[in-house]
Every structure is written in structure tokens, then in C-alpha cells.
PDB file of C-alpha atoms in Angstrom:
ATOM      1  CA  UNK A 272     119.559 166.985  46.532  1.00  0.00           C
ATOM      2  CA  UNK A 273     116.304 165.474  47.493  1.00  0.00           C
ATOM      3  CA  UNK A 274     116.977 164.184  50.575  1.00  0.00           C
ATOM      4  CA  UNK A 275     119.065 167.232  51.604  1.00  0.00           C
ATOM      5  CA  UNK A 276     115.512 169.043  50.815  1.00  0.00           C
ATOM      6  CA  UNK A 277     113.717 166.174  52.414  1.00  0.00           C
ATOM      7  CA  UNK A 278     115.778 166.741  55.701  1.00  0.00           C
ATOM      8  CA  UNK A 279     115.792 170.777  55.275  1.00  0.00           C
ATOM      9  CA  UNK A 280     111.870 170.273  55.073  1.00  0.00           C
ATOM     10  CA  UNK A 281     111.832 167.738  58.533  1.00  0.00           C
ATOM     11  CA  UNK A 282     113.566 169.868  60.307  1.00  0.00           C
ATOM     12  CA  UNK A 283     111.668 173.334  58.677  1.00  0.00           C
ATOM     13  CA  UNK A 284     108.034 171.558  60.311  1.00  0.00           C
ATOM     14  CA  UNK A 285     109.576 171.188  63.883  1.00  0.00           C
ATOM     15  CA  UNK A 286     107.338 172.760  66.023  1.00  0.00           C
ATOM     16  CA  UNK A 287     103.447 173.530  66.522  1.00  0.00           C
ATOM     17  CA  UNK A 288     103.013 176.243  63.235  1.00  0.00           C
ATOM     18  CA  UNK A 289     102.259 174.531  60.135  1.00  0.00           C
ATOM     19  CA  UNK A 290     102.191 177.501  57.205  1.00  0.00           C
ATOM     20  CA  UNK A 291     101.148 177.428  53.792  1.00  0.00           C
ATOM     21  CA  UNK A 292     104.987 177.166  52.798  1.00  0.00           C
ATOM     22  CA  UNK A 293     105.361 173.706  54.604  1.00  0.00           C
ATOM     23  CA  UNK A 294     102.249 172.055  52.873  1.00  0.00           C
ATOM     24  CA  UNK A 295     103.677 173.418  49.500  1.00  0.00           C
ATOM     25  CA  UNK A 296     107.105 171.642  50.078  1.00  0.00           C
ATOM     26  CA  UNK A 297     104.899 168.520  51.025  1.00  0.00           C
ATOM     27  CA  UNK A 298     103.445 168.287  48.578  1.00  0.00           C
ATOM     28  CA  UNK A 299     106.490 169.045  46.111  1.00  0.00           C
ATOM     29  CA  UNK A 300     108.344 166.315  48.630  1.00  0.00           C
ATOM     30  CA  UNK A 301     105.580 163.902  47.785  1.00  0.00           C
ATOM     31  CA  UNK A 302     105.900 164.362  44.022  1.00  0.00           C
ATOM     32  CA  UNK A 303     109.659 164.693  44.236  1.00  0.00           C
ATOM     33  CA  UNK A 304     109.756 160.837  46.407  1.00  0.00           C
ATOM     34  CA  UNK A 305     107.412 159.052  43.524  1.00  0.00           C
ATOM     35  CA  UNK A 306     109.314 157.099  41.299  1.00  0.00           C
ATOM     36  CA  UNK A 307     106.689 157.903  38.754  1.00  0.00           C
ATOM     37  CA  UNK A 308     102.964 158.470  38.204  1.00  0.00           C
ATOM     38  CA  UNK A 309     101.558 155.180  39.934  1.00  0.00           C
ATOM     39  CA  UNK A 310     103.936 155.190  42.845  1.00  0.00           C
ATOM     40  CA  UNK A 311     103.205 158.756  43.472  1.00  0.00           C
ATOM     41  CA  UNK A 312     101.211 158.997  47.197  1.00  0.00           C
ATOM     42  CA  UNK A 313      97.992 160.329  46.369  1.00  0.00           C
ATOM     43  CA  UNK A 314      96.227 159.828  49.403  1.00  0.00           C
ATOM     44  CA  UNK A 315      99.284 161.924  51.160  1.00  0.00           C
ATOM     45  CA  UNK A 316      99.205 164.620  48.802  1.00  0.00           C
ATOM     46  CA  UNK A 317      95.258 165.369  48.794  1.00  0.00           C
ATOM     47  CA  UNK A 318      95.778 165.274  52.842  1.00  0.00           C
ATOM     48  CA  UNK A 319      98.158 167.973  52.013  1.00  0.00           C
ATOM     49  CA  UNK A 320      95.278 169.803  50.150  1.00  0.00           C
ATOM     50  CA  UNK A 321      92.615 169.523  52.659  1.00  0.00           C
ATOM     51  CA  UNK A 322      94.980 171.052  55.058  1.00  0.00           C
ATOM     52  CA  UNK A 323      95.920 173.885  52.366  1.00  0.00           C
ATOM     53  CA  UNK A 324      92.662 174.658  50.882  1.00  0.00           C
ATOM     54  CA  UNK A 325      91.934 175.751  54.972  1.00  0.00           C
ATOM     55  CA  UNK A 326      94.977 177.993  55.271  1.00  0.00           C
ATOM     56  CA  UNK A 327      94.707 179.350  51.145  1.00  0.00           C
ATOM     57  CA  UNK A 328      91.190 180.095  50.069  1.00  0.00           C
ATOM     58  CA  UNK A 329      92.781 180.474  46.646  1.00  0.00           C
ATOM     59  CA  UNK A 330      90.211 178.729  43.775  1.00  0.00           C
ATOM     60  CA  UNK A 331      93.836 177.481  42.090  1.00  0.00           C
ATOM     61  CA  UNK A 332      94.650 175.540  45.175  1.00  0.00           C
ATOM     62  CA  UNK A 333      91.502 174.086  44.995  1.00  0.00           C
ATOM     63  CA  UNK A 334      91.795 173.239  41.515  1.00  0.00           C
ATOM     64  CA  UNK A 335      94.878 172.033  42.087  1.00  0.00           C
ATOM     65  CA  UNK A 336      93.028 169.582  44.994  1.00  0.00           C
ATOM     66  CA  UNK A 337      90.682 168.989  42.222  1.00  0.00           C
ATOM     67  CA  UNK A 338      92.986 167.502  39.901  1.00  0.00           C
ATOM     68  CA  UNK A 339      94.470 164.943  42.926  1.00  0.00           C
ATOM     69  CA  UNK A 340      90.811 163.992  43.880  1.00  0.00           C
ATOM     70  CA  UNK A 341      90.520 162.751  40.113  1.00  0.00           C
ATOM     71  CA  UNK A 342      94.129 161.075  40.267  1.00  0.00           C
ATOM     72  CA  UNK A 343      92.474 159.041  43.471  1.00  0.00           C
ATOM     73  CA  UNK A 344      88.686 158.696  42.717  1.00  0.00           C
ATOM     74  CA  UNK A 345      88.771 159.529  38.757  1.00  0.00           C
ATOM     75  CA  UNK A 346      87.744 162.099  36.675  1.00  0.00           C
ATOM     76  CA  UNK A 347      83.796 162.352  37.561  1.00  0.00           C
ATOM     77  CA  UNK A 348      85.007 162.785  41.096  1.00  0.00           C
ATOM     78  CA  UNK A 349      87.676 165.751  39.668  1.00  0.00           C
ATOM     79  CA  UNK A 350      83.898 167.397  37.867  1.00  0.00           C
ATOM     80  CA  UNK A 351      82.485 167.170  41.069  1.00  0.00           C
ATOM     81  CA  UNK A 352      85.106 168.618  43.004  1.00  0.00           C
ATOM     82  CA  UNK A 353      85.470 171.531  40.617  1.00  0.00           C
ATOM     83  CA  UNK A 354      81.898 172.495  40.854  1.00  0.00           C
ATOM     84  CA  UNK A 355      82.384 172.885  44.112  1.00  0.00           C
ATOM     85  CA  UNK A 356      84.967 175.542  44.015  1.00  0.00           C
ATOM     86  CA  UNK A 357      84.257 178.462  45.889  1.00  0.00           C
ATOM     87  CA  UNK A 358      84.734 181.452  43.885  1.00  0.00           C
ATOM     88  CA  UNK A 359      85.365 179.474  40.761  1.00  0.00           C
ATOM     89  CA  UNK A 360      84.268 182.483  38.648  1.00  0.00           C
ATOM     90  CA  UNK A 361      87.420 183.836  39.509  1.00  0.00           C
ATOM     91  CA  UNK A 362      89.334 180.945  37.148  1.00  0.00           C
ATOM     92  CA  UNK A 363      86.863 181.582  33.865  1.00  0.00           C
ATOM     93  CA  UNK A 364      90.267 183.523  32.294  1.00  0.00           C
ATOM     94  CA  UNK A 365      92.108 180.789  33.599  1.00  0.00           C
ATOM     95  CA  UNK A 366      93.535 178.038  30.882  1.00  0.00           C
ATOM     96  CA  UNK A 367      94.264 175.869  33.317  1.00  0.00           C
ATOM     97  CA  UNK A 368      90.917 175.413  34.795  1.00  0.00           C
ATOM     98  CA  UNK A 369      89.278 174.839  30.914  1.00  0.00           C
ATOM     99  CA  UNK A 370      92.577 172.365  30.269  1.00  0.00           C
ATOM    100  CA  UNK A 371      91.918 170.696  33.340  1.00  0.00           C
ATOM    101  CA  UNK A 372      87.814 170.676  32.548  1.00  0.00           C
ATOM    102  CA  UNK A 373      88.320 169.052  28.990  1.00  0.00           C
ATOM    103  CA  UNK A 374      90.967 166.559  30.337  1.00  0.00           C
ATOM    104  CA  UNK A 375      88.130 165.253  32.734  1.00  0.00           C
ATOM    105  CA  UNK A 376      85.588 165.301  30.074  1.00  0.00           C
ATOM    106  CA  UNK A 377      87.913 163.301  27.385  1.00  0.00           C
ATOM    107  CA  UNK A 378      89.014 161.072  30.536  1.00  0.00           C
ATOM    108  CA  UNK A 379      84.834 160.213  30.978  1.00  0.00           C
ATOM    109  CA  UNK A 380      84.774 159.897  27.277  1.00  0.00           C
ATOM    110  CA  UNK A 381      82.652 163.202  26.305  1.00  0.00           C
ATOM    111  CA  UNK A 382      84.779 163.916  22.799  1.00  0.00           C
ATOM    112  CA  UNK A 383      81.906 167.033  22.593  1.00  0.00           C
ATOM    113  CA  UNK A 384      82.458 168.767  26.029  1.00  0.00           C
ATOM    114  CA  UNK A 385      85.964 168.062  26.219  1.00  0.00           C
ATOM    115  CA  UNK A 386      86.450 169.719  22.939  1.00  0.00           C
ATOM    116  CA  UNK A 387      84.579 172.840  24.282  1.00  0.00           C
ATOM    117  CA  UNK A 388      86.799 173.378  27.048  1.00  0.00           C
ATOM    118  CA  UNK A 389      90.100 172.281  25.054  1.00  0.00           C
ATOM    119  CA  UNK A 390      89.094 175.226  22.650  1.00  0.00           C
ATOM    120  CA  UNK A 391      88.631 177.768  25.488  1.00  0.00           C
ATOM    121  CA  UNK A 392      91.789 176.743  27.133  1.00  0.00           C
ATOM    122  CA  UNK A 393      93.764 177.107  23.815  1.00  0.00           C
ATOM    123  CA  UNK A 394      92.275 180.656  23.510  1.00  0.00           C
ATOM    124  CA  UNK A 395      93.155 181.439  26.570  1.00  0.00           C
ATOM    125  CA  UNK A 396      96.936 180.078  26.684  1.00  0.00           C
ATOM    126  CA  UNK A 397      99.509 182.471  25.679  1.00  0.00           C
ATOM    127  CA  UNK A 398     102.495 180.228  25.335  1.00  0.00           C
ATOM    128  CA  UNK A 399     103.434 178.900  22.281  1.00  0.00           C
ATOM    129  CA  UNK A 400     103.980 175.167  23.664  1.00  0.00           C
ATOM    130  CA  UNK A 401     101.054 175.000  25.599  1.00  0.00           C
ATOM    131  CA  UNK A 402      99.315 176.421  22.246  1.00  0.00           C
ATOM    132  CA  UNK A 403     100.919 173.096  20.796  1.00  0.00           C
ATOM    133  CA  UNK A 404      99.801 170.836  23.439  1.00  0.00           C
ATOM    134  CA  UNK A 405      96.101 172.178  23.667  1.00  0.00           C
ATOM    135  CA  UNK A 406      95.670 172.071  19.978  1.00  0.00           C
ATOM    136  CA  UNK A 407      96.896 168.153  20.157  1.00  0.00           C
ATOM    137  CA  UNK A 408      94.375 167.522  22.899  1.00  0.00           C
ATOM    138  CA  UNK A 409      92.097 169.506  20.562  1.00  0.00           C
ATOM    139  CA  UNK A 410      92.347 167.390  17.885  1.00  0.00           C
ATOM    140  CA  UNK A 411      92.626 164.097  19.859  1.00  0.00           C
ATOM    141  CA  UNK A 412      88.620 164.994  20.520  1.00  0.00           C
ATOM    142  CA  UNK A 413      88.313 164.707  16.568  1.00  0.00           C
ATOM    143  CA  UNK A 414      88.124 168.898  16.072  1.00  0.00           C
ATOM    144  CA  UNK A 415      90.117 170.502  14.071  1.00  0.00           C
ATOM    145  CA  UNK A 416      92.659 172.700  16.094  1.00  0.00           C
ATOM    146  CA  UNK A 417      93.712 176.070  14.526  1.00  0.00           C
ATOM    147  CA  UNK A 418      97.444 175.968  13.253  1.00  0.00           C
ATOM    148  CA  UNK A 419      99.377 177.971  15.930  1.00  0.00           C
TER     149      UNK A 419
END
């Protein structure tokens, strides 16, 4: 099924109009070709980014880019990228941003901060098993997660 998508997706980018759809499936085809984690192409898939964060001023695609410039450069470089989100007011009711924000901190080894933004994120989830996982992450920074 992947290479019928892989083939699907050639044949989708023929011509001269690249859309937001194609550099979607690119990067999906990039994290569908990995065999895992450290095999996955990072380098392809943040070229992917560049090229969407043009077309999609969204601040999740940019988080999103965020979270592969950490993947290549590590998680300082992920800070520094989110900081530098256009419009990232727009993601302070956003989980993701705070999960992503305390996985960077805990990554650079700042139990504190990353504790501060695992606690946001878990009260801004509102799924039961990402409840679960952000209370883990919570307590992994030595705080003591509320039972959910």
C-alpha cells in the first residue's frame, strides 16, 4: 500500500504546481519510507517544511517544522525555532505547543520549565490518553501529576 501511495504521489507532483496537499503527502511519504526513528530523512522532511511554512502561514505548521528542526539540530534549536513563530499567540490554547515546549525543556534537562509547560499542556488536553501520557511526562519531571 505504500508504494501504490508512493507511485499515486509521483505521478500526483507531475507538472509545474506544487500545493500544500503534495508537501503534506511528502512529508507523510517520508515518515511512511523510515524504517524507524533514526532512519527517518530529516533533512528531506524539514525541506518539506520550508517549502510549506511559504504556502501555509499556519503557526501549527510551523510548530510542526519546529519539532523536525529539534529532531535535526536538537532541542535548543526546536526553543529557538518556536520563538520564532509568527503568530504564536494563536497556539497559547494549544496542548500541543505546551507538550511540545516541556518535551524540549526536559530534552535540555530543565526538570522546572518542563514541568510548567507539561502542566499547561495536561490542562489543556481533553483526551483521556493524552491526559495519561502528559501526567507521565509530568511526573517524569519529579511533580506530582493530578490522578486523571
Amino acid at each position: 500500500m505504500i508504494a501504490r501511495g508512493m507511485f499515486h504521489l509521483a505521478r500526483s507532483a507531475a507538472g509545474e504546481e506544487i500545493s500544500v496537499y503534495h508537501l503534506q503527502a511528502g512529508i507523510a511519504a517520508c515518515h511512511c519510507a523510515a524504517k524507524d526513528y533514526a532512519s527517518t530523512d530529516w533533512g528531506q522532511i524539514l525541506s518539506l517544511y520550508d517549502r510549506l511554512v511559504e504556502l501555509d502561514h499556519s503557526p501549527v505548521v510551523a510548530l510542526n517544522r519546529a519539532i523536525v528542526i529539534a529532531s535535526l539540530h536538537g532541542p535548543k534549536a526546536g526553543l529557538e525555532a518556536i520563538a520564532a513563530i509568527r503568530d504564536l499567540s494563536a497556539l497559547s490554547t494549544y496542548y500541543l505547543l505546551h507538550a511540545v515546549l516541556g518535551e524540549f525543556e526536559s530534552r535540555l534537562n530543565h526538570a522546572q520549565a518542563a514541568a510548567g509547560h507539561f502542566r499547561k499542556s495536561l490542562q489543556l488536553a481533553e483526551i483521556k490518553s493524552e491526559q495519561i501520557f502528559l501526567s507521565k511526562r509530568l511526573q517524569a519531571c519529579g511533580e506530582n501529576a493530578p490522578l486523571v
